[in-house]
Amino acid sequence: NQSQNKDDLMYHLTAHLRMNAIYWGLTALCIMGHREALDRDEMIEYVMSCWDEETGGFGAHPDHDAHILSTLSAIQILVTQDAIERLDIDRVVKFILSLQQPSGVFAGDSFGEIDTRFTYIAVNALSLLGRLKDLNVEKTVNYIVQCRNFDGGFGSRIGAESHAGQVFVCCAALTILDRLDVIDTSMLSWWLAERQLPNGGLNGRPEKLEDVCYSFWVLSSLSMLKKVHYIDSDKLVSFILSAQDPEGGGIADRPGDMPDVFHTHFGVAGLSLLGYPGLVDIDPVYCMPAALIEKMGLRKGWQALERRTG
Amino acid sequence: MHGVRRARQSKEALEVKRRKEQSKLRDYLALTDDVLTRKKRNEWSREALHATTQLLQINPEFYTVWNYRRRILINGVFPESTPEQIKDLLTDDLSLTMEALKIHPKVPGISDDGDPRGWEKELWNQELFVVEKLLDADPRNFHAWSYRRLVLESMPVPKLETSDLAYTTRKIESNFSNFSAWHQRSKVLSSLWSQEFDLVHNAMYTDPKDQSVWIYHRWLIGSGDSRDILEREIAIIQSLLEEESDSKWCMESLVHYKRLLLRNHASSVVTSTLTQDCIQLLHQLRKVDPGRRERYHEIASELMSS
């Protein structure tokens, strides 16, 4: 029901997020065991229609410029749908590597906005494509280290404040590159544990509001640090479930708000890591089905809560 | 989407809304089509620039159109303009950017530093003024904080550390919960840190429930190399705990600092007393902060086995 709203204004105003939205929708359905709900062939054709022949990357929508964000989502969709042979891997790898800056961080596109999110995206994508060997790992890790703050967390660039989203991307990139040694685990896992509010929800940084998407950013970071038990999982599960729309379905950022595919995806992912019954395992590093990542030989040493029955 | 309340609307109301949106939608799609068509044929005209302005005012998140706009300026408009005209164009562009930031304060890419246009030096003070205005309205906007750092770094004559310090002080005193401002201080204060303790103690006693202050205090203490400072701070926090007997933050911090004493100064302290203190505090913490009991339990176990 999310996909066929072509005469809705909001659908068009969010065209720049379309590739990401498809990835979120597909992954959420996989975790709920209903991947067949979206048409595979249609999806693959859409992805390929977003290929930007000039740059060798993917845009969010046909005729949109290539960007590293939509390029990763495209790769993740193709991998999940077992259609990676549609990709010109050498060209995509070239596009991604071209975005690394002299400082070691990655830009999002040729216009140069830099962010540690893009570093994670590059590392994730190259890993999925089996081309990590082409990356200058030392340079990449060195920039992340300089983003480390006094609270143990990481920001979007050197000097920036710690934020759970940025903590996730830095932890995940370091996990893929086998460099978790640069993290002060006891400090960071404490900072992450303190994101839980009395209502059970998690926030992204001190004194901010709870939001369901942090159920993933914070939780997956704790999972990589093997400290998931540092938060109250029952309260978090209750919080996520209370953010559902009981009439229309889907999950919102917090109880009483409008649901959307972004929060639905991250809410379901969080529930999976918390062992919620009836869900499929998710890999917190790649935010993709765990079995798939394991099959590709990419699984790292993270910890999730045991899946409960009933 | 964030912060949008769920509203149940009747079928009739939804239909009325949909019909109203149809003409907006038609206009939006026509404008998008116009801009993307011009882009595909590499048009760099003033009309094209104007079309991008219109579109970005409706949808500032359309990153492809920001990219096209930059290319129009570089390839079409600037080569045909005098330096004065370029300055006016950049000022207009800054207004568009700031307007967009006011409506959508979280859109990244709008104020990134990969900008090949190159801001004129006279505009830096204006930039600082504008971004600090945004921070008055939205003190936790980390995009604005990042951009302010970039502006300070780019100024031809750098501002004094103490003046930057004064700015963060204003932000903190207007709202002790502003973690963003505390963070900026950590970067500036390496050479001025000894004067910090007075300021921090004031905040701690005024609002002991604010976690920002406690996390920052932990950084001030650092790895606990100074036994004197550790013992002095432990005494101060102990007094506060006597006034606020349920304070989770006093307890959590006392445990951490006593452990630092145990780790770094074991030869000059009574380790058994300190260890007992910590275990007792952790026991209390499991009661006042039950959600995080597993962590307190883990730490107590580590203490008991060491």
XYZ file of C-alpha atoms in Angstrom:
616
model
C 0.000 0.000 0.000
C 3.002 2.276 0.357
C 4.018 1.944 -3.248
C 1.017 2.894 -5.360
C 0.320 6.498 -4.378
C 1.259 8.178 -7.646
C -1.378 10.886 -7.345
C -0.352 11.838 -3.834
C 1.709 15.031 -3.567
C 3.882 13.698 -0.725
C 4.873 10.694 -2.870
C 6.430 13.053 -5.411
C 7.976 15.386 -2.869
C 9.920 12.413 -1.531
C 11.191 11.151 -4.889
C 14.748 11.893 -3.741
C 14.285 9.119 -1.134
C 12.636 6.531 -3.362
C 15.579 4.105 -3.656
C 16.109 4.191 0.106
C 12.388 3.658 0.708
C 12.365 0.536 -1.441
C 15.315 -0.860 0.496
C 13.578 -0.080 3.820
C 10.324 -1.667 2.640
C 11.996 -4.768 1.215
C 14.167 -5.376 4.278
C 11.251 -4.877 6.699
C 9.195 -7.404 4.714
C 12.100 -9.889 4.750
C 12.383 -9.603 8.532
C 8.653 -10.144 8.841
C 8.898 -13.172 6.535
C 6.860 -11.648 3.704
C 9.401 -10.636 1.054
C 7.129 -11.879 -1.738
C 4.669 -9.039 -1.023
C 6.612 -6.769 -3.405
C 7.170 -7.776 -7.014
C 10.793 -8.791 -7.543
C 11.073 -8.083 -11.276
C 9.385 -4.679 -11.049
C 11.730 -3.758 -8.224
C 14.858 -4.800 -10.107
C 13.762 -2.873 -13.203
C 13.140 0.218 -11.101
C 16.599 -0.047 -9.560
C 18.255 -0.356 -12.952
C 16.254 2.613 -14.284
C 18.040 4.750 -11.695
C 21.492 3.899 -13.033
C 23.386 7.084 -13.950
C 25.461 6.019 -16.925
C 27.609 9.136 -16.827
C 28.916 8.660 -13.288
C 28.606 4.910 -12.726
C 26.337 5.130 -9.696
C 22.647 5.108 -8.843
C 20.316 8.054 -8.220
C 17.267 7.875 -5.974
C 14.853 8.079 -8.920
C 15.169 8.057 -12.711
C 16.898 11.256 -13.908
C 18.173 12.035 -10.416
C 21.936 12.469 -9.982
C 23.955 9.540 -8.663
C 24.633 9.653 -4.934
C 26.364 7.250 -2.582
C 23.176 6.891 -0.461
C 21.036 5.591 -3.286
C 23.926 3.564 -4.679
C 24.183 1.526 -1.468
C 20.418 1.018 -1.317
C 20.469 -0.176 -4.935
C 23.256 -2.668 -4.187
C 21.473 -3.883 -1.052
C 18.249 -4.411 -2.993
C 20.005 -6.305 -5.794
C 21.900 -8.488 -3.301
C 18.720 -9.235 -1.343
C 16.880 -10.060 -4.571
C 19.818 -12.190 -5.792
C 20.215 -10.060 -8.927
C 23.738 -8.747 -8.509
C 24.668 -9.890 -12.016
C 22.732 -6.856 -13.320
C 25.430 -4.615 -11.897
C 28.590 -3.313 -13.586
C 30.630 -3.919 -10.456
C 33.878 -2.382 -11.695
C 32.152 0.902 -12.561
C 30.278 1.132 -9.273
C 33.456 0.383 -7.313
C 35.226 3.098 -9.270
C 32.421 5.578 -8.501
C 32.513 4.765 -4.772
C 36.310 4.934 -4.478
C 36.341 8.241 -6.360
C 34.397 9.770 -3.486
C 37.137 9.254 -0.876
C 38.704 12.562 0.159
C 42.412 13.149 0.965
C 41.436 13.266 4.665
C 40.057 9.716 4.445
C 36.369 10.537 4.773
C 33.921 9.948 1.907
C 31.793 12.494 0.088
C 28.216 11.779 -0.934
C 28.679 12.822 -4.514
C 30.855 15.015 -6.708
C 29.608 18.105 -4.877
C 31.537 17.068 -1.836
C 29.304 16.994 1.242
C 31.300 14.878 3.687
C 29.948 12.750 6.509
C 31.011 9.583 8.332
C 27.696 8.105 7.159
C 29.207 8.070 3.675
C 32.303 6.279 4.988
C 30.076 3.495 6.323
C 28.155 3.381 3.077
C 31.336 2.995 1.066
C 32.701 0.267 3.354
C 29.355 -1.578 3.404
C 28.969 -1.409 -0.389
C 32.527 -2.485 -1.165
C 32.156 -5.344 1.303
C 28.916 -6.562 -0.308
C 30.603 -6.404 -3.713
C 33.651 -8.327 -2.471
C 35.975 -5.391 -3.210
C 37.192 -4.238 0.203
C 40.721 -5.002 -0.925
C 40.526 -1.926 -3.186
C 40.051 0.363 -0.185
C 42.771 2.270 1.690
C 41.711 0.943 5.077
C 44.269 2.821 7.170
C 43.236 6.195 5.752
C 39.574 5.352 6.248
C 40.005 4.231 9.868
C 42.260 7.192 10.654
C 39.505 9.688 9.831
C 36.968 7.822 11.979
C 39.407 7.868 14.910
C 39.631 11.663 14.625
C 35.837 11.840 14.935
C 35.932 10.115 18.296
C 34.688 12.382 21.115
C 35.273 12.659 24.851
C 32.076 10.718 25.540
C 33.295 7.743 23.510
C 30.893 8.502 20.679
C 31.364 9.707 17.094
C 30.112 12.651 15.039
C 29.491 13.290 11.374
C 32.891 14.875 10.826
C 35.933 15.956 12.859
C 34.815 18.236 15.686
C 31.158 17.241 15.500
C 29.014 16.185 18.453
C 28.289 12.501 19.183
C 24.981 11.324 17.746
C 23.547 7.796 17.821
C 23.183 7.654 14.041
C 26.828 8.582 13.562
C 27.832 6.168 16.348
C 26.089 3.398 14.429
C 27.827 4.148 11.141
C 31.269 4.416 12.745
C 30.812 1.231 14.802
C 29.556 -0.662 11.760
C 32.370 0.563 9.495
C 34.948 -0.337 12.152
C 33.300 -3.759 12.620
C 33.484 -4.541 8.894
C 37.128 -3.410 8.851
C 37.950 -5.400 12.020
C 39.033 -2.272 13.898
C 36.773 -2.220 16.946
C 39.983 -1.803 18.957
C 39.767 1.974 18.429
C 36.538 2.177 20.414
C 36.479 2.801 24.182
C 33.884 0.102 24.738
C 33.072 0.742 28.385
C 32.645 4.501 27.770
C 30.609 4.190 24.572
C 28.372 1.379 25.813
C 27.597 3.538 28.881
C 26.747 6.550 26.667
C 24.529 4.305 24.536
C 22.800 2.787 27.592
C 21.944 6.297 28.810
C 19.921 6.888 25.610
C 17.032 4.943 27.186
C 14.344 7.190 28.649
C 11.855 6.409 31.424
C 9.185 5.695 28.788
C 11.383 2.895 27.448
C 12.190 4.597 24.151
C 15.709 5.556 23.073
C 16.955 9.005 22.074
C 19.856 9.942 19.824
C 21.815 12.192 22.179
C 21.412 13.682 25.690
C 18.190 15.571 26.534
C 16.497 14.813 23.205
C 13.200 13.028 22.564
C 12.805 9.302 22.085
C 12.377 8.036 18.529
C 11.761 4.531 17.222
C 14.589 4.751 14.682
C 17.080 4.905 17.548
C 15.829 1.420 18.456
C 18.070 0.448 15.599
C 20.958 2.944 15.658
C 21.564 2.542 19.412
C 20.638 -1.107 19.665
C 22.753 -2.296 16.752
C 25.740 -0.387 18.156
C 25.245 -2.114 21.517
C 24.891 -5.379 19.608
C 28.280 -4.864 17.930
C 29.826 -3.994 21.317
C 28.093 -7.070 22.813
C 26.281 -4.966 25.444
C 22.630 -5.359 24.443
C 21.857 -6.270 28.063
C 22.772 -2.713 29.107
C 19.238 -1.531 28.278
C 15.808 -2.685 29.453
C 14.639 -4.755 26.479
C 11.070 -5.350 27.712
C 10.474 -1.623 28.033
C 11.946 -0.956 24.601
C 9.779 -3.637 22.978
C 6.688 -2.100 24.599
C 7.710 1.327 23.381
C 8.185 0.215 19.766
C 4.886 -1.664 19.752
C 3.056 1.356 21.190
C 4.259 3.464 18.243
C 2.228 1.341 15.828
C -0.822 2.716 14.050
C -3.502 0.251 15.196
C -5.841 1.140 12.294
C -3.577 1.569 9.285
C -0.604 -0.497 10.384
C 3.020 0.568 10.285
C 5.215 2.137 12.953
C 5.800 5.858 13.629
C 8.660 7.745 15.318
C 6.741 7.739 18.594
C 3.261 6.803 19.894
C 0.459 8.829 18.333
C 2.406 10.011 15.289
C 1.966 9.137 11.589
C 3.692 5.888 10.557
C 6.109 5.754 7.638
C 8.233 3.090 5.947
C 11.478 4.444 7.460
C 10.323 4.016 11.072
C 8.501 0.775 10.288
C 11.726 -0.687 8.933
C 13.872 0.402 11.886
C 11.212 -0.525 14.449
C 10.962 -4.049 13.015
C 14.770 -4.288 12.854
C 14.990 -3.276 16.524
C 12.345 -5.836 17.505
C 14.275 -8.521 15.643
C 17.478 -7.730 17.554
C 15.450 -7.850 20.773
C 14.344 -11.433 20.036
C 10.714 -10.612 19.293
C 8.915 -13.855 18.351
C 8.011 -14.612 14.758
C 10.643 -12.379 13.143
C 13.647 -13.301 11.012
C 17.187 -12.511 12.250
C 18.700 -9.238 11.040
C 22.401 -8.493 10.747
C 22.969 -5.235 12.696
C 26.152 -4.329 10.810
C 24.631 -4.374 7.313
C 20.950 -3.975 8.325
C 20.039 -6.856 6.022
C 18.780 -10.425 6.654
C 21.384 -12.216 8.796
C 21.183 -15.503 6.882
C 22.028 -13.735 3.649
C 25.039 -11.939 5.142
C 26.229 -15.173 6.717
C 25.906 -17.012 3.394
C 28.135 -14.367 1.819
C 30.760 -15.000 4.492
C 30.440 -11.469 5.868
C 29.045 -12.142 9.348
C 30.944 -10.480 12.234
C 30.887 -11.165 15.990
C 27.797 -9.286 17.152
C 25.239 -10.287 19.776
C 21.425 -10.147 19.708
C 18.846 -11.350 22.204
C 17.595 -14.909 21.732
C 14.451 -15.249 19.633
C 11.499 -15.954 21.968
C 8.789 -18.392 20.981
C 5.044 -17.706 20.997
C 8.846 11.809 8.865
C 9.261 13.045 12.411
C 6.769 14.573 14.805
C 3.646 14.352 12.633
C 0.598 13.460 14.710
C -1.739 10.733 13.467
C -5.125 12.194 12.490
C -8.099 10.081 11.565
C -9.966 11.747 8.734
C -13.252 10.741 7.153
C -13.334 9.415 3.589
C -15.028 12.653 2.523
C -12.408 14.845 4.183
C -9.602 12.813 2.604
C -11.252 13.167 -0.824
C -11.527 16.962 -0.439
C -7.863 17.092 0.596
C -6.867 14.953 -2.367
C -8.736 17.184 -4.840
C -7.153 20.328 -3.387
C -3.745 18.751 -3.746
C -4.320 17.779 -7.363
C -3.683 21.264 -8.703
C -0.633 21.657 -6.436
C 0.548 18.297 -7.678
C 0.005 19.217 -11.336
C 2.013 22.431 -10.892
C 4.780 20.649 -9.000
C 5.109 17.910 -11.618
C 5.107 20.467 -14.445
C 7.825 22.490 -12.732
C 9.897 19.371 -12.000
C 9.541 18.268 -15.613
C 10.597 21.730 -16.846
C 13.695 21.847 -14.629
C 14.825 18.287 -15.407
C 14.322 18.837 -19.127
C 16.509 21.950 -19.047
C 19.065 20.007 -17.022
C 19.207 17.164 -19.530
C 20.095 19.600 -22.312
C 22.721 21.312 -20.108
C 20.968 24.681 -20.121
C 22.760 27.319 -17.981
C 20.447 30.307 -18.537
C 18.958 32.787 -16.054
C 15.516 31.314 -16.768
C 16.848 27.924 -15.709
C 18.276 29.461 -12.518
C 14.915 31.066 -11.761
C 13.115 27.753 -12.305
C 15.440 26.025 -9.820
C 14.739 28.789 -7.255
C 10.991 28.202 -7.583
C 11.341 24.439 -7.257
C 13.724 24.550 -4.275
C 11.404 26.913 -2.425
C 8.720 24.204 -2.619
C 11.012 21.235 -2.043
C 14.437 22.075 -0.573
C 15.261 18.351 -0.201
C 15.491 17.830 -3.980
C 19.281 17.397 -3.977
C 19.524 16.899 -7.768
C 18.168 20.429 -8.301
C 20.674 21.985 -5.862
C 23.408 20.262 -7.922
C 21.962 21.614 -11.189
C 21.734 25.106 -9.664
C 25.425 25.038 -8.752
C 26.322 23.991 -12.308
C 24.191 26.832 -13.753
C 26.027 29.372 -11.606
C 29.476 28.031 -12.445
C 28.979 27.387 -16.171
C 26.440 29.991 -17.201
C 25.882 32.861 -14.858
C 29.261 33.644 -13.263
C 31.298 33.744 -16.479
C 28.967 36.509 -17.700
C 28.860 38.541 -14.483
C 30.964 41.275 -12.897
C 32.416 40.686 -9.399
C 29.693 42.980 -7.979
C 26.966 40.961 -9.695
C 28.505 37.708 -8.429
C 28.494 39.085 -4.874
C 24.789 39.990 -5.195
C 24.003 36.533 -6.572
C 25.853 34.840 -3.711
C 23.997 36.986 -1.180
C 20.668 36.016 -2.766
C 21.756 32.402 -2.728
C 22.642 32.702 0.955
C 19.099 34.005 1.589
C 17.609 31.054 -0.266
C 19.831 28.707 1.723
C 18.932 30.300 5.057
C 15.206 30.354 4.169
C 15.451 26.673 3.305
C 17.326 25.979 6.539
C 14.662 27.777 8.582
C 11.927 25.603 7.134
C 13.990 22.444 6.957
C 16.789 22.826 9.513
C 17.945 19.255 9.016
C 18.667 19.167 5.277
C 22.394 18.414 5.032
C 24.038 19.272 1.682
C 22.600 22.793 1.791
C 25.506 24.233 3.720
C 28.312 21.790 2.965
C 31.908 22.806 2.484
C 32.490 21.106 -0.882
C 31.084 24.243 -2.462
C 33.163 25.098 -5.519
C 31.778 28.658 -5.723
C 34.142 29.828 -2.922
C 32.586 32.329 -0.469
C 33.982 35.811 -0.579
C 35.894 36.701 2.569
C 33.651 39.662 3.417
C 30.733 37.268 3.758
C 32.250 35.247 6.667
C 31.149 37.633 9.397
C 27.715 37.736 7.860
C 27.683 33.931 7.842
C 28.603 33.831 11.522
C 25.875 36.318 12.394
C 23.271 34.344 10.461
C 24.220 30.907 11.860
C 24.270 32.253 15.432
C 20.769 33.626 14.843
C 19.694 30.146 13.810
C 21.286 28.732 16.976
C 19.300 31.211 19.092
C 16.125 29.710 17.644
C 17.342 26.105 17.596
C 20.234 25.623 20.066
C 20.587 21.874 19.457
C 20.836 22.012 15.661
C 24.084 20.163 15.112
C 24.190 21.032 11.407
C 24.310 24.696 12.441
C 26.999 23.947 15.077
C 29.090 22.157 12.421
C 28.640 25.036 10.010
C 29.610 27.556 12.714
C 32.825 25.571 13.313
C 33.509 25.688 9.590
C 32.927 29.467 9.487
C 35.308 30.050 12.429
C 37.965 27.908 10.734
C 37.553 29.811 7.458
C 37.861 33.332 8.823
C 40.931 35.117 7.476
C 41.579 36.629 10.953
C 40.749 33.887 13.497
C 38.550 34.743 16.493
C 40.081 34.423 19.979
C 39.438 31.196 21.911
C 38.014 33.213 24.779
C 35.436 34.845 22.538
C 34.302 31.418 21.304
C 34.213 30.352 24.920
C 32.002 33.353 25.727
C 29.558 32.326 23.009
C 29.172 28.802 24.366
C 28.802 30.202 27.890
C 25.801 32.317 26.740
C 24.229 29.207 25.222
C 24.753 27.102 28.331
C 23.466 29.746 30.767
C 20.263 30.152 28.793
C 19.693 26.404 28.981
C 21.812 23.968 31.048
C 20.497 21.080 28.914
C 22.305 22.170 25.780
C 24.672 19.254 25.226
C 25.721 20.649 21.831
C 27.271 23.694 23.489
C 29.088 21.570 26.089
C 30.583 19.518 23.304
C 32.036 22.573 21.566
C 33.694 23.592 24.810
C 35.616 20.321 24.996
C 37.449 21.274 21.802
C 38.379 24.794 22.966
C 39.259 24.202 26.557
C 42.417 22.050 26.486
C 44.556 24.980 27.637
C 41.933 26.649 29.855
C 40.491 23.682 31.735
C 41.411 24.517 35.288
C 38.891 27.376 35.394
C 36.169 24.980 34.281
C 35.514 23.239 37.557
C 33.799 26.245 39.175
C 31.381 26.550 36.278
C 30.574 22.827 36.314
C 29.931 22.651 40.055
C 27.410 25.479 39.723
C 25.478 23.565 37.042
C 25.619 20.288 38.999
C 24.111 21.819 42.114
C 21.452 23.786 40.210
C 20.144 20.817 38.247
C 21.563 17.462 39.393
C 19.238 15.546 37.028
C 20.787 16.897 33.829
C 22.991 14.213 32.297
C 24.851 16.623 29.999
C 26.704 18.150 32.981
C 27.748 14.775 34.412
C 29.053 13.370 31.119
C 31.058 16.568 30.666
C 32.433 16.388 34.229
C 33.675 12.868 33.495
C 35.727 14.240 30.615
C 37.214 16.965 32.855
C 38.435 14.296 35.213
C 39.799 12.333 32.268
C 41.801 9.228 33.077
C 42.143 10.294 36.697
C 45.862 10.935 36.756
C 45.518 13.521 39.510
C 44.631 11.930 42.813
C 44.030 15.345 44.389
C 41.493 16.340 41.771
C 39.766 12.939 42.013
C 39.472 13.133 45.786
C 38.343 16.760 45.698
C 35.625 16.029 43.128
C 34.504 12.894 44.957
C 34.022 14.973 48.126
C 31.989 17.591 46.248
C 29.717 14.992 44.657
C 29.375 13.184 47.996
C 28.013 16.438 49.550
C 25.520 16.789 46.733
C 24.380 13.212 47.234
C 23.685 14.037 50.879
C 21.217 16.693 49.667
C 19.805 14.622 46.799
C 19.789 11.107 48.214
C 18.193 9.497 45.144
C 20.490 11.079 42.609
C 21.427 8.354 40.129
C 24.007 10.654 38.568
C 25.819 11.314 41.862
C 25.964 7.581 42.521
C 27.045 6.627 38.982
C 29.783 9.249 38.996
C 31.053 8.339 42.465
C 31.408 4.717 41.361
C 33.337 5.748 38.263
C 35.725 8.096 40.106
C 36.332 5.701 42.980
C 37.186 3.034 40.426
C 39.670 5.454 38.844
C 41.280 5.877 42.283
C 41.462 2.102 42.622
C 42.936 1.726 39.152
C 45.490 4.550 39.248
C 46.358 5.173 42.898
C 45.948 1.796 44.610
C 49.116 2.222 46.625
C 47.962 5.410 48.349
C 44.294 4.620 49.107
C 42.382 2.151 51.265
C 41.279 -0.188 48.494
C 38.937 -2.334 50.571
C 36.908 0.682 51.718
C 36.697 2.098 48.209
C 35.620 -1.246 46.781
C 32.938 -1.612 49.455
C 31.705 1.951 48.765
C 31.347 1.137 45.063
C 29.508 -2.122 45.650
C 27.084 -0.377 48.006
C 26.494 2.438 45.515
C 25.917 -0.066 42.691
C 23.384 -1.840 44.882
C 21.533 1.465 45.374
C 21.780 2.223 41.654
C 20.012 -1.039 40.800
C 17.103 0.313 42.881
C 16.950 3.924 41.643
C 17.736 3.090 37.969
C 16.359 -0.449 37.474
C 16.341 -0.268 33.657
C 20.120 -0.323 33.590
C 20.541 -2.884 36.412
C 22.418 -5.365 34.218
C 25.255 -2.919 33.709
C 25.500 -2.096 37.428
C 25.489 -5.816 38.186
C 28.278 -6.406 35.661
C 30.449 -3.689 37.214
C 29.848 -4.985 40.746
C 30.898 -8.473 39.634
C 34.094 -7.090 38.119
C 34.868 -5.284 41.396
C 34.246 -8.313 43.517
C 36.475 -10.552 41.453
C 39.410 -8.110 41.253
